[in-house]
Coordinates of C-alpha atoms and ligand atoms in Angstrom, one line a residue:
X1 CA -90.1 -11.0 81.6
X2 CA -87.4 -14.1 81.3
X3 CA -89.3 -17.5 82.2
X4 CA -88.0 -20.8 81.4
X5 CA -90.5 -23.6 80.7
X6 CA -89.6 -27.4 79.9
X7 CA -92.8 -27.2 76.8
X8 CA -93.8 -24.1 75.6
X9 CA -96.6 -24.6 72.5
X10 CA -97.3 -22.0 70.0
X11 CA -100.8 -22.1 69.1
X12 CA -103.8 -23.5 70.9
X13 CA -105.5 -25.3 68.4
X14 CA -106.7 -29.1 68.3
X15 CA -103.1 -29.5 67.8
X16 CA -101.4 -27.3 70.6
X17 CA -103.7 -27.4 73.3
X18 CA -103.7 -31.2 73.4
X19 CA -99.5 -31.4 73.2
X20 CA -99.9 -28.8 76.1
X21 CA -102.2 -31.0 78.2
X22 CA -100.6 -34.0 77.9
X23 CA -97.1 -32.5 78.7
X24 CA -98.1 -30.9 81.8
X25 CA -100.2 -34.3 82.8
X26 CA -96.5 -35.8 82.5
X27 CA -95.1 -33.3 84.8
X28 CA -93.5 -30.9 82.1
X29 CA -93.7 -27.1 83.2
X30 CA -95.7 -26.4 80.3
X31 CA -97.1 -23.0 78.8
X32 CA -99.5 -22.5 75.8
X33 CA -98.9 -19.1 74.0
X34 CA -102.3 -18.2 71.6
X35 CA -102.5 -14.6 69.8
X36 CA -106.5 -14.9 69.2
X37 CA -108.6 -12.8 71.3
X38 CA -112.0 -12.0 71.6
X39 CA -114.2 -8.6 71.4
X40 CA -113.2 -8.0 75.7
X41 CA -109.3 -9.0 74.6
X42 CA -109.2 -12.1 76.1
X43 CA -107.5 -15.0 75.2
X44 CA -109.6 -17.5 72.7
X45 CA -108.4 -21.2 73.2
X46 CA -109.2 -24.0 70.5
X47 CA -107.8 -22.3 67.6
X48 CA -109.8 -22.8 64.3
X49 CA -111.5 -26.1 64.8
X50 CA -113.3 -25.1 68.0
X51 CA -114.0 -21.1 66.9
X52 CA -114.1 -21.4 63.6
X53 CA -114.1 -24.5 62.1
X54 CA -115.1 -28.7 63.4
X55 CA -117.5 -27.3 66.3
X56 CA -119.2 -24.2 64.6
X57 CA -120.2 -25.8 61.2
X58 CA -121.0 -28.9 63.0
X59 CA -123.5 -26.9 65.0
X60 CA -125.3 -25.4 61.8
X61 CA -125.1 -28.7 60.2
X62 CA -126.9 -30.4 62.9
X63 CA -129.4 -27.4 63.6
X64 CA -130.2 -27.1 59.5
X65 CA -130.8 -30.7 59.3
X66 CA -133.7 -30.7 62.1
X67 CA -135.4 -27.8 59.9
X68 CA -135.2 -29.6 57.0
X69 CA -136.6 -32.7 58.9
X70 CA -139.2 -30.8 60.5
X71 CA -139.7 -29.2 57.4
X72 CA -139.7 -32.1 54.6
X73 CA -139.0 -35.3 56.6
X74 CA -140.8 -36.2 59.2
X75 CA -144.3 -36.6 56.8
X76 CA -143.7 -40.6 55.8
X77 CA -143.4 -41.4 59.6
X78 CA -147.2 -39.8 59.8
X79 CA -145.6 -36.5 61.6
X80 CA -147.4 -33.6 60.1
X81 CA -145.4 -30.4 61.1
X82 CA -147.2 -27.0 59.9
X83 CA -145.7 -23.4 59.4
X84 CA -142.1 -24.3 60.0
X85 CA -140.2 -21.5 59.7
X86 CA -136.3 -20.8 60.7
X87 CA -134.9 -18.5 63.1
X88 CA -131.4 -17.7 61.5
X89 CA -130.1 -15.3 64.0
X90 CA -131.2 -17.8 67.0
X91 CA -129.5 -20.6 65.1
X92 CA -126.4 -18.8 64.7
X93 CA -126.8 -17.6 68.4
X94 CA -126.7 -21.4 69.6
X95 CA -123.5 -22.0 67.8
X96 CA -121.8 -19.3 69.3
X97 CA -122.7 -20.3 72.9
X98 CA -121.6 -23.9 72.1
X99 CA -118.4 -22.3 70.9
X100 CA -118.1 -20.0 74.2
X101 CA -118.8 -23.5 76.2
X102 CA -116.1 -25.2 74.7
X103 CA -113.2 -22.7 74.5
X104 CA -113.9 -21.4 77.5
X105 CA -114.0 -25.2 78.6
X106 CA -110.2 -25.5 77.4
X107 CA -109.2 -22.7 79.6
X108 CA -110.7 -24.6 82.6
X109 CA -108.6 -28.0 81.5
X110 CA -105.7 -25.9 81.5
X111 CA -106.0 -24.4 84.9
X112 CA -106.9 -28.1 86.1
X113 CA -103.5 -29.7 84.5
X114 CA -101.4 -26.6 85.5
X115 CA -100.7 -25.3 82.2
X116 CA -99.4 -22.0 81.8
X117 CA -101.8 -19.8 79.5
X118 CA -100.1 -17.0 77.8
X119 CA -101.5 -13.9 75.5
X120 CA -99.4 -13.1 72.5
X121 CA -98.3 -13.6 69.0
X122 CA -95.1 -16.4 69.7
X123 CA -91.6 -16.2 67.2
X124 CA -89.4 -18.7 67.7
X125 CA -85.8 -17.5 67.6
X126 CA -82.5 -19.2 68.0
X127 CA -81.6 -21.0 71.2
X128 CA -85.5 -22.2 71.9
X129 CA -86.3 -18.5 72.9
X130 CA -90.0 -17.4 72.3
X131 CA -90.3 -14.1 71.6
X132 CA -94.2 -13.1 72.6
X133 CA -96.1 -9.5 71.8
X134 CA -99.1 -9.3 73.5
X135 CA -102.1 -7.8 72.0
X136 CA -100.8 -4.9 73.6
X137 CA -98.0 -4.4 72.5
X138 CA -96.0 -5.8 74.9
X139 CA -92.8 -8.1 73.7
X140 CA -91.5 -10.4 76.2
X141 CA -89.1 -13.4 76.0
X142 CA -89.6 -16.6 77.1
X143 CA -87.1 -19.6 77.0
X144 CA -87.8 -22.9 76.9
X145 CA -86.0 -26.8 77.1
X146 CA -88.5 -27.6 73.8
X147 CA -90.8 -25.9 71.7
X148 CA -93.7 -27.2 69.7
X149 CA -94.9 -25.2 66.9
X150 CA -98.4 -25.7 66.4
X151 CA -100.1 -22.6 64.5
X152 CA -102.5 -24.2 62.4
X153 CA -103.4 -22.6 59.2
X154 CA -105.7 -20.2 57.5
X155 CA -108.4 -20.1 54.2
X156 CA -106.8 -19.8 51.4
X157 CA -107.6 -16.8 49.6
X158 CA -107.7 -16.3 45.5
X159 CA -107.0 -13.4 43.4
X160 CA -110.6 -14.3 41.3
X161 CA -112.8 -14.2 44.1
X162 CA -111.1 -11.2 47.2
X163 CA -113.0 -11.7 50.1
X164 CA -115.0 -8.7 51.4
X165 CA -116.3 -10.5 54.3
X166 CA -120.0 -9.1 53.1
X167 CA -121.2 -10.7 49.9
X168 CA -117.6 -13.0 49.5
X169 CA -117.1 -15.0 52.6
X170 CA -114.3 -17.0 53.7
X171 CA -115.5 -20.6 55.7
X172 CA -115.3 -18.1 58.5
X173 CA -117.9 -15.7 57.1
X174 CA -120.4 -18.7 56.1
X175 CA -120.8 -19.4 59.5
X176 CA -122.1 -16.1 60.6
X177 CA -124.7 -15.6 57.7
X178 CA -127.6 -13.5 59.6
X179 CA -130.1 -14.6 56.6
X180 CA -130.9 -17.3 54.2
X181 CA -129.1 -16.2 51.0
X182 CA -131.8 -16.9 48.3
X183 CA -128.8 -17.4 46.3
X184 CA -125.5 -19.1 47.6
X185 CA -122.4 -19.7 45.2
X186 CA -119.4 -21.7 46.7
X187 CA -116.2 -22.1 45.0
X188 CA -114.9 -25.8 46.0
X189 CA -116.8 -29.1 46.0
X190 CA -113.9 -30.3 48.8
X191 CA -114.8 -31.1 52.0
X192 CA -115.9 -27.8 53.8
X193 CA -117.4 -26.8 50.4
X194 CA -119.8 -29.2 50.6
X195 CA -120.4 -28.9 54.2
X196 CA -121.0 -25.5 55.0
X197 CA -123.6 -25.7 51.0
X198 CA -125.3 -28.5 52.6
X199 CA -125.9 -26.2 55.7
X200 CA -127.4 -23.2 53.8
X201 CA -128.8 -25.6 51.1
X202 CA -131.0 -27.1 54.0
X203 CA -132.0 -23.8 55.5
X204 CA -133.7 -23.0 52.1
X205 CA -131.1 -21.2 49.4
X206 CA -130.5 -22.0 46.4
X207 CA -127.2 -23.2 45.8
X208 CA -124.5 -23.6 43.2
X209 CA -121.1 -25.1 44.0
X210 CA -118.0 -24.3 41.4
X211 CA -115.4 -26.9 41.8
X212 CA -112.6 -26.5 38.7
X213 CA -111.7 -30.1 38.9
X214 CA -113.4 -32.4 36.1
X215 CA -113.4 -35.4 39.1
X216 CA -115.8 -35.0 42.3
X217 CA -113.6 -35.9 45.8
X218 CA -111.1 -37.3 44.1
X219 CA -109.5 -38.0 47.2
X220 CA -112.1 -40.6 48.2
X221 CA -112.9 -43.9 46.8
X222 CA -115.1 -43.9 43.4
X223 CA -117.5 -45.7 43.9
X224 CA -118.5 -43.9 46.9
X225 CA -117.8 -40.4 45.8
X226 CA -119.7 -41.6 42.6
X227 CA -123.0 -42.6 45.2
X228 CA -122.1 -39.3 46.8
X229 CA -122.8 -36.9 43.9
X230 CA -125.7 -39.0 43.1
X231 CA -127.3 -37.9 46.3
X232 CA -126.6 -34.5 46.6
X233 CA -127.7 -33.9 42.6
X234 CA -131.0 -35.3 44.4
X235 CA -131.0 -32.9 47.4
X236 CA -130.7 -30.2 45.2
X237 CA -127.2 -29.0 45.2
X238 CA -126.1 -28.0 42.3
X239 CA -122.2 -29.0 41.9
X240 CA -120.8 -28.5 38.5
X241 CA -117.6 -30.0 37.9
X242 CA -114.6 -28.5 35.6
X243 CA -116.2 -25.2 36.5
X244 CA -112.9 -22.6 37.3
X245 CA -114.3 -19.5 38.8
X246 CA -112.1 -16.5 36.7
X247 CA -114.1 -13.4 38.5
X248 CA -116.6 -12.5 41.2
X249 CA -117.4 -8.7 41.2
X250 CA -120.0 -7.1 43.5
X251 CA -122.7 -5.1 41.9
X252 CA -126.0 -4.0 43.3
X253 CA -125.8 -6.3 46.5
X254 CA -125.0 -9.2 44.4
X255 CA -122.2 -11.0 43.2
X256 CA -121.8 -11.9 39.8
X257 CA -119.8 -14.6 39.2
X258 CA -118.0 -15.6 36.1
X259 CA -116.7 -19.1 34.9
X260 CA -114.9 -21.3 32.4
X261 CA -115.7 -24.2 31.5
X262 CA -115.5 -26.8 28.8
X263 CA -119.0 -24.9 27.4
X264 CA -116.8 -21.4 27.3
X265 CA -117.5 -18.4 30.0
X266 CA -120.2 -18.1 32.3
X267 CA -121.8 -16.2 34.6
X268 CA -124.2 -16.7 37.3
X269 CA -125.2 -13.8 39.9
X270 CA -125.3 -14.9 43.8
X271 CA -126.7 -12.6 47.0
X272 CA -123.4 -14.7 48.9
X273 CA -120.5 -16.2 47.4
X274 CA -118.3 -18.8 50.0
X275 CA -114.9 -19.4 48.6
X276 CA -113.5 -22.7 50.1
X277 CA -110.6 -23.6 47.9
X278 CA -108.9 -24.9 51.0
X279 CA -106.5 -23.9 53.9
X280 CA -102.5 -23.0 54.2
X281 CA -100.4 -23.1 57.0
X282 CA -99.8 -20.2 59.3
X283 CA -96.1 -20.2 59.5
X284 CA -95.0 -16.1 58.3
X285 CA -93.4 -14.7 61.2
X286 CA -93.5 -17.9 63.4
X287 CA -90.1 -18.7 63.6
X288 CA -86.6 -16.4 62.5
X289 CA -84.4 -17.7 60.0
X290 CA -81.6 -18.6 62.5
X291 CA -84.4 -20.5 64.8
X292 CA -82.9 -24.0 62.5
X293 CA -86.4 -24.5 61.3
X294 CA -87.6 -24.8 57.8
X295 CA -90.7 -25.1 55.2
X296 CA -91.4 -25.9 51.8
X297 CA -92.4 -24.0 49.2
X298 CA -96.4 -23.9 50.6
X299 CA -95.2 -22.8 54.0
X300 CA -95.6 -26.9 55.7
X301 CA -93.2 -27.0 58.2
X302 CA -90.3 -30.0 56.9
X303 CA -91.1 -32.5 59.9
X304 CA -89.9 -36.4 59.9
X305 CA -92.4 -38.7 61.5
X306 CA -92.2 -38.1 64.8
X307 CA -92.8 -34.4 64.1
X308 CA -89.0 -33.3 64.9
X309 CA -88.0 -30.1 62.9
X310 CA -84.6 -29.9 61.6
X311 CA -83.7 -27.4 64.8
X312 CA -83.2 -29.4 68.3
X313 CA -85.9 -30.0 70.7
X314 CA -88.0 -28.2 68.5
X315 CA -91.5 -29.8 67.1
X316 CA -94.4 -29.2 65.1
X317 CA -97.9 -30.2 64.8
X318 CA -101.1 -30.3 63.0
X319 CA -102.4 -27.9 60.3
X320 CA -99.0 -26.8 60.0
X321 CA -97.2 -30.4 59.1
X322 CA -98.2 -32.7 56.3
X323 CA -100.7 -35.0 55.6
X324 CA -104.4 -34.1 56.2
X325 CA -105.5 -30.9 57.7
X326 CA -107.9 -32.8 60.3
X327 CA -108.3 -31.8 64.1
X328 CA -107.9 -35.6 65.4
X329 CA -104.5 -36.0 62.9
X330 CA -103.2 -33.0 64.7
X331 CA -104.1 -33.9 68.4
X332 CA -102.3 -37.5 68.0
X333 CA -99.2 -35.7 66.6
X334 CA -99.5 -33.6 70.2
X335 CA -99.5 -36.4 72.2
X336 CA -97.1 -38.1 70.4
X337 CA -94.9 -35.2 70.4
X338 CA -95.4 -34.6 74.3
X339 CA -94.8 -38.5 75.3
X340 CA -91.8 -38.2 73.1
X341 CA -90.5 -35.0 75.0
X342 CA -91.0 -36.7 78.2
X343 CA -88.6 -40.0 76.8
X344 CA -91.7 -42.0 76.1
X345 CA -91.3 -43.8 72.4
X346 CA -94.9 -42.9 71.1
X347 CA -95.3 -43.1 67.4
X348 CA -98.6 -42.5 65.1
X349 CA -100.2 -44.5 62.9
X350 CA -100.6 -42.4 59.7
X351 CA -102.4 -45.2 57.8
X352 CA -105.5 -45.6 60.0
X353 CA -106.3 -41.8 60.3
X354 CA -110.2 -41.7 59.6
X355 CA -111.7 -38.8 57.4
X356 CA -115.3 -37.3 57.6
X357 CA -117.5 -34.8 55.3
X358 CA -120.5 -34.0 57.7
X359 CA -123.3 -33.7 54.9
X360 CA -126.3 -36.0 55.1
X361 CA -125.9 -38.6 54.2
X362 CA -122.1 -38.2 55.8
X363 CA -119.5 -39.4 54.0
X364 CA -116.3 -41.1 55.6
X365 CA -113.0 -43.3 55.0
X366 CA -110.1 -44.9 56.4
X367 CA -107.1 -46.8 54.7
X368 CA -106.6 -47.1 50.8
X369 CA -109.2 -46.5 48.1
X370 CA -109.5 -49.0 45.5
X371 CA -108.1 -46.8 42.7
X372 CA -104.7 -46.6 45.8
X373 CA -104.9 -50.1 45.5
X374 CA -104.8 -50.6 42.1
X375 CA -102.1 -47.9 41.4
X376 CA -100.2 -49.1 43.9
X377 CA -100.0 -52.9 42.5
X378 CA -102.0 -54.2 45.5
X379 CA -103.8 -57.9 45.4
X380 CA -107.3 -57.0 46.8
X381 CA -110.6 -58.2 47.6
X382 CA -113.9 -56.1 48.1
X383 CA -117.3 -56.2 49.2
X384 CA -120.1 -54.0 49.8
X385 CA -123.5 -53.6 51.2
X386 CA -126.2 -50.7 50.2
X387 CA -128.5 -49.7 53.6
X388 CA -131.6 -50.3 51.5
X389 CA -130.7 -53.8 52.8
X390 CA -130.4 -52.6 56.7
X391 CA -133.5 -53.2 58.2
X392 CA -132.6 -50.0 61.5
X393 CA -131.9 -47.5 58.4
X394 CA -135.2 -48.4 56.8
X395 CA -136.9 -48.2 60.5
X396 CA -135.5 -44.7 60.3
X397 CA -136.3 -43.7 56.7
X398 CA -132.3 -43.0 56.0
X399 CA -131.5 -45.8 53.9
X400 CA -129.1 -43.9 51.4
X401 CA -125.2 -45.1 50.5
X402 CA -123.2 -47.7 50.9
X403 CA -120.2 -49.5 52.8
X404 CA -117.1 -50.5 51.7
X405 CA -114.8 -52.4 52.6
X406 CA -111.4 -53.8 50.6
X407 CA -109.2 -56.2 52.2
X408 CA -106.0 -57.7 51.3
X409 CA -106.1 -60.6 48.4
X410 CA -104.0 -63.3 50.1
X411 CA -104.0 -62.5 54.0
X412 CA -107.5 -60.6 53.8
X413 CA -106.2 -58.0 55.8
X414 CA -108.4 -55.1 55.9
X415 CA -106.9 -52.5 53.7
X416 CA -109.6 -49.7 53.6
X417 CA -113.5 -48.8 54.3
X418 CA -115.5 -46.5 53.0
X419 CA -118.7 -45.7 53.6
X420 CA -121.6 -42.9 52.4
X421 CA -124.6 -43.6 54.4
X422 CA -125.9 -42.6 57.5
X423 CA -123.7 -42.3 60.7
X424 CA -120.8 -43.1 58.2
X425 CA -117.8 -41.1 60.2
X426 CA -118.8 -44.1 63.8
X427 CA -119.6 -46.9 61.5
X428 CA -116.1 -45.7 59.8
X429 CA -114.8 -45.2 63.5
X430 CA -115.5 -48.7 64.3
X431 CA -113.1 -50.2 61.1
X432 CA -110.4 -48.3 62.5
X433 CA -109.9 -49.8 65.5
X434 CA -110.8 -53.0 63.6
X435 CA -107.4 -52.0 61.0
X436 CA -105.6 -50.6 64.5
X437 CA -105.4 -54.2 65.6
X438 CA -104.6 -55.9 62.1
X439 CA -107.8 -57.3 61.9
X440 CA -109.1 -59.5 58.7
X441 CA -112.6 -58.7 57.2
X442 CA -112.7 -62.3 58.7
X443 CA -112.7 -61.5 61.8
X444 CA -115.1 -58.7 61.6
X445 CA -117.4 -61.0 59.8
X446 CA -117.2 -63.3 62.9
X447 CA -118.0 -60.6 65.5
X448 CA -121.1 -60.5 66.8
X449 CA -123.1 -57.4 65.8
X450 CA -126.6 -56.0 67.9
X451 CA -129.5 -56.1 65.7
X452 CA -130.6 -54.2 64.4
X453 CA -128.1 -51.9 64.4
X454 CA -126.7 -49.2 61.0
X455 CA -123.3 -51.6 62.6
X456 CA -124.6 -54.3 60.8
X457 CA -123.6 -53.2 57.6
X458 CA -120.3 -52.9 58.6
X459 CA -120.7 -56.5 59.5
X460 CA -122.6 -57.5 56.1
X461 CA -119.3 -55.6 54.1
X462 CA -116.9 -57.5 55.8
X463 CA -118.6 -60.8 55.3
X464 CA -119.2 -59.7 51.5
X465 CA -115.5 -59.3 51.1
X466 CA -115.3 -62.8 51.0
X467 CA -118.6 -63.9 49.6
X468 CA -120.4 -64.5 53.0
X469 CA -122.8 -61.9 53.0
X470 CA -126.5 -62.7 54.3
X471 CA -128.6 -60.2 53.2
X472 CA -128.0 -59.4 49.4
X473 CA -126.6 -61.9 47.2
X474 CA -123.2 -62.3 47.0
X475 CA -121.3 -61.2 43.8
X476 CA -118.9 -64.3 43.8
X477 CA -120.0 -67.0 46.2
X478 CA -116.9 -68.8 48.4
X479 CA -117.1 -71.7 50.7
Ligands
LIG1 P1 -105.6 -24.4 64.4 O1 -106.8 -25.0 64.9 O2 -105.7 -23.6 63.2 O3 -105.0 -23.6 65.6 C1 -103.8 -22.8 65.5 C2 -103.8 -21.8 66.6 O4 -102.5 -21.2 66.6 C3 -104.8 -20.7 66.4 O5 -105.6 -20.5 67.5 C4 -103.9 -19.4 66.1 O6 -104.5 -18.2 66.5 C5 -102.7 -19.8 66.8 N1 -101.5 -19.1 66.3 C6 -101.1 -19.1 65.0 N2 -99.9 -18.4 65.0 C7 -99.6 -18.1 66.2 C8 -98.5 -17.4 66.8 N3 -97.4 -17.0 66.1 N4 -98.5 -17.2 68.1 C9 -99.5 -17.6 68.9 N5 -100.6 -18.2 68.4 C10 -100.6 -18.5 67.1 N6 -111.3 -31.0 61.0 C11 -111.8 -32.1 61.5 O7 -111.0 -33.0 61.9 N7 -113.1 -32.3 61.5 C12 -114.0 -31.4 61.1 O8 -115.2 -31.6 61.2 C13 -113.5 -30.2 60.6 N8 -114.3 -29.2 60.2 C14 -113.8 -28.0 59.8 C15 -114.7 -27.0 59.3 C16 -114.2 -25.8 58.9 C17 -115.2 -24.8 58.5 C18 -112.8 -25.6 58.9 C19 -112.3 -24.2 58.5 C20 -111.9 -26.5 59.3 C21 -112.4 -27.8 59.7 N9 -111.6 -28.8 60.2 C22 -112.1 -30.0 60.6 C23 -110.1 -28.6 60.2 C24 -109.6 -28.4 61.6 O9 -110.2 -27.2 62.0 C25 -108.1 -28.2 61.6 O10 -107.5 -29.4 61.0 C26 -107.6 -28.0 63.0 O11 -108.1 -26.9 63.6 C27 -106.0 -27.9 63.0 O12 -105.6 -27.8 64.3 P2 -104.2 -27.0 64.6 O13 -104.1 -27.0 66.1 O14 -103.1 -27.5 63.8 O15 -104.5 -25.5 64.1
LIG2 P1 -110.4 -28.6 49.7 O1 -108.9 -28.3 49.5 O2 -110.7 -30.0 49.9 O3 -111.0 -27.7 50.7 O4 -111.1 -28.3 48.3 C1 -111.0 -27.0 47.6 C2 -111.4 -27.2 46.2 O5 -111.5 -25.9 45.6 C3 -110.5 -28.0 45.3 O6 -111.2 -29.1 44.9 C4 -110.1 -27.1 44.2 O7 -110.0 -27.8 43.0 C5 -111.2 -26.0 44.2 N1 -110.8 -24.8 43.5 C6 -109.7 -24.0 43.7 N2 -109.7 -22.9 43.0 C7 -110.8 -22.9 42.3 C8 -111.4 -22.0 41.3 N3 -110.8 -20.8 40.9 N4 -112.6 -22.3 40.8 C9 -113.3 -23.4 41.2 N5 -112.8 -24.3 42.1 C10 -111.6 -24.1 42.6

């Protein structure tokens, strides 16, 4: 089969199948080519954030924080809730229909914008030709007037801790758990570390979380991912820091694990072990060596910042590229990439893309942390405000974390906010669009907020910023 198509997309992902939509809505002749199949051998859209990854875990997070509601919550409001118990395999059945609902939903968006699905494992070759084999074995090349290369990445794996997709999991794995482990280890306190702990942590087990570093979330700012490790300590999750898993061997049905840290060697013995040291891109056999593109030593496609490779008319987005491995960083870079292809000048704004870990209390962040701030030489104000001061997230007994905001010294330019408290990732949502526009914590502090509303201590952090704040005192009073 010869075809020639004016966007043809490798990969289906958050990343791909949004570059592929907004082509064709442009009037490209566009085709989408995904490998992943299901058990019948048809074609699985969505890539890992919809199968595997943003939609699935947000599913058990949400369904294991009702049981632990039901279960420990709901007394203080005067709710009395007896013989609560958990139905794993129905929780895990309501995950996978939400997944079936929305994958198969990107097959329907396809059909309705006239993309052109294809089956296969894509390989880019010199000359924008696409070389596909089908799950059956069938190789066929397809030609086209730009390629984007969107192929997303995969867990990482580590020698210490092989997976055997029975007692050592992958993030994959955890999500498929047909019982409360009694026992959970997870290697990594990152971000799906924590979320995917938090989910079995809930449901009952009793779980340890190994994270080699000495510093928890490093990548967030302190004072919030100090808050942050303050509350889960409370909830029962056991992180130890500077903990570098050097083993994991199954024995019995169990998995001991051993560790080093500053103490010496360790062991601890799990019924599941989760190893979520983090994701790498899938680039091997995605493009040939004459195809004009390149990677670095970690397999990220070298992209500038519109997401051009170094071969013509050929892009790449997502997991794949640089900078955070987020769904919503990836889609932008497909649009961008698409409304580039089809002579628009899009560009993305790297410096407002939000990021969320989706444990309860949720944690989220835009812009620069203070320690950025301050390595970087920056002039900045801050201000703060805890919820124990928000009247709606006492009202609703979640009155945990704080927000915070850090604007510029002299224009007072919002630089950052970050936030650990309830509904953090839209209260977070709402200070990107405010940083989108160039806003000042000025004029956030002179919107008008519903009361009561969690919004309000948005509101409250952007008036603290400059010593207006109404309902705490302020740290240094201004006129
Ligand atoms: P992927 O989603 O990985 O898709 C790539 C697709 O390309 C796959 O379908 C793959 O089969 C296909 N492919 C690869 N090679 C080829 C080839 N040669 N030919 C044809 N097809 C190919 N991000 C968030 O923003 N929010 C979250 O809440 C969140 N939660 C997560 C939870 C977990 C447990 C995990 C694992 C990840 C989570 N992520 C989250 C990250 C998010 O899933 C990724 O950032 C996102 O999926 C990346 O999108 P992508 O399109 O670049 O790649
Ligand atoms: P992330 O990349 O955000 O998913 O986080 C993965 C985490 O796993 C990082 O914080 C790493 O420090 C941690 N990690 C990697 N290898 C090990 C190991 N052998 N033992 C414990 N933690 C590890």
């Amino acid at each position: 089969m010869s075809d020639k198509f004016d966007v043809l997309v490798i990969g289906s992902g958050p990343a791909g199948y949004v570059a592929a939509i907004r082509a064709a809505q442009l009037g490209l002749k566009t085709a989408c080519v995904e490998k992943w199949v299901d058990e019948s051998g048809k074609t699985k859209l969505g890539g890992t954030c919809l199968n595997v990854g943003c939609i699935p875990s947000k599913a058990l997070l949400d369904s294991s924080y009702k049981f632990h509601e039901a279960s420990s919550e709901l007394g203080v409001h005067g709710i009395a809730v007896k013989g609560t118990s958990l139905d794993v395999p129905a929780m895990i059945g309501r995950k996978d229909k939400i997944v079936d609902q929305l994958t198969g939903g990107i097959t329907g968006l396809f059909k309705a914008n006239g993309v052109t699905s294809i089956q296969g494992s894509g390989k880019l070759q010199a000359g924008l030709k696409v070389e596909v084999t089908a799950a059956d074995g069938t190789v066929s090349t397809l030609e086209a007037g730009n390629v984007i290369l969107a192929a997303g990445s995969l867990p990482v794996e580590i020698p210490p801790a092989p997976i055997d997709n029975e007692y050592i999991v992958d993030s994959t794995g955890a999500l498929e758990f047909q019982e409360v482990p009694t026992r959970l280890g997870v290697i990594g306190a990152g971000v799906i570390g924590l979320e995917l702990g938090s989910v079995w942590n809930r449901c009952g087990s009793d779980v340890v979380v190994l994270e080699a570093l000495d510093e928890f979330l490093p990548m967030m700012d302190m004072a919030i991912a100090k808050e942050s490790a303050k509350i889960f300590a409370k909830q029962g999750l056991d992180i130890r820091m500077g903990a570098r898993v050097t083993g994991a061997k199954v024995k019995k049905g169990k998995v001991e694990v051993t560790y080093s840290n500053p103490d010496g060697d360790n062991t601890e013995v799990f019924d599941k072990l989760i190893v979520a040291v983090g994701r790498r891109p899938q680039s091997e056999n995605l493009f040939t060596a004459d195809s004009g593109v390149s990677m670095d030593e970690r397999g990220f496609i070298f992209v500038n910042d519109y997401c051009e490779t170094e071969a013509p008319h050929t892009y790449a987005v997502g997991d794949i590229v640089r900078g955070p491995m987020l769904a919503h960083k990836g889609s932008e870079e497909g649009v961008m990439v698409a409304e580039r292809i089809a002579g628009k000048k899009a560009v993305m704004n790297y410096d407002t893309i939000p990021s969320v870990i989706y444990t309860h209390p949720e944690i989220a962040a835009v812009g620069k942390t203070e320690q950025e701030l301050k390595a970087d030489g920056i002039d900045y104000k801050s201000g703060s405000f805890p919820f124990v001061a928000s009247g709606r997230a006492l009202a609703a007994n979640d009155s945990e974390g704080m927000v915070k905001m850090l604007a510029d010294a002299q224009t007072d330019r919002i630089l950052g906010c970050h936030v650990v408290g309830p509904s953090a990732a839209d209260l977070v949502q709402q200070v990107v669009i405010a940083m989108e526009f160039g806003s000042s914590a000025e004029d956030i502090g002179l919107t008008v907020f519903a009361h009561p509303t969690l919004s309000e201590t948005v509101h409250e952090a952007a008036l603290a910023v400059n010593g207006h704040a109404i309902h705490i005192p302020n740290r240094k009073r201004r006129k």
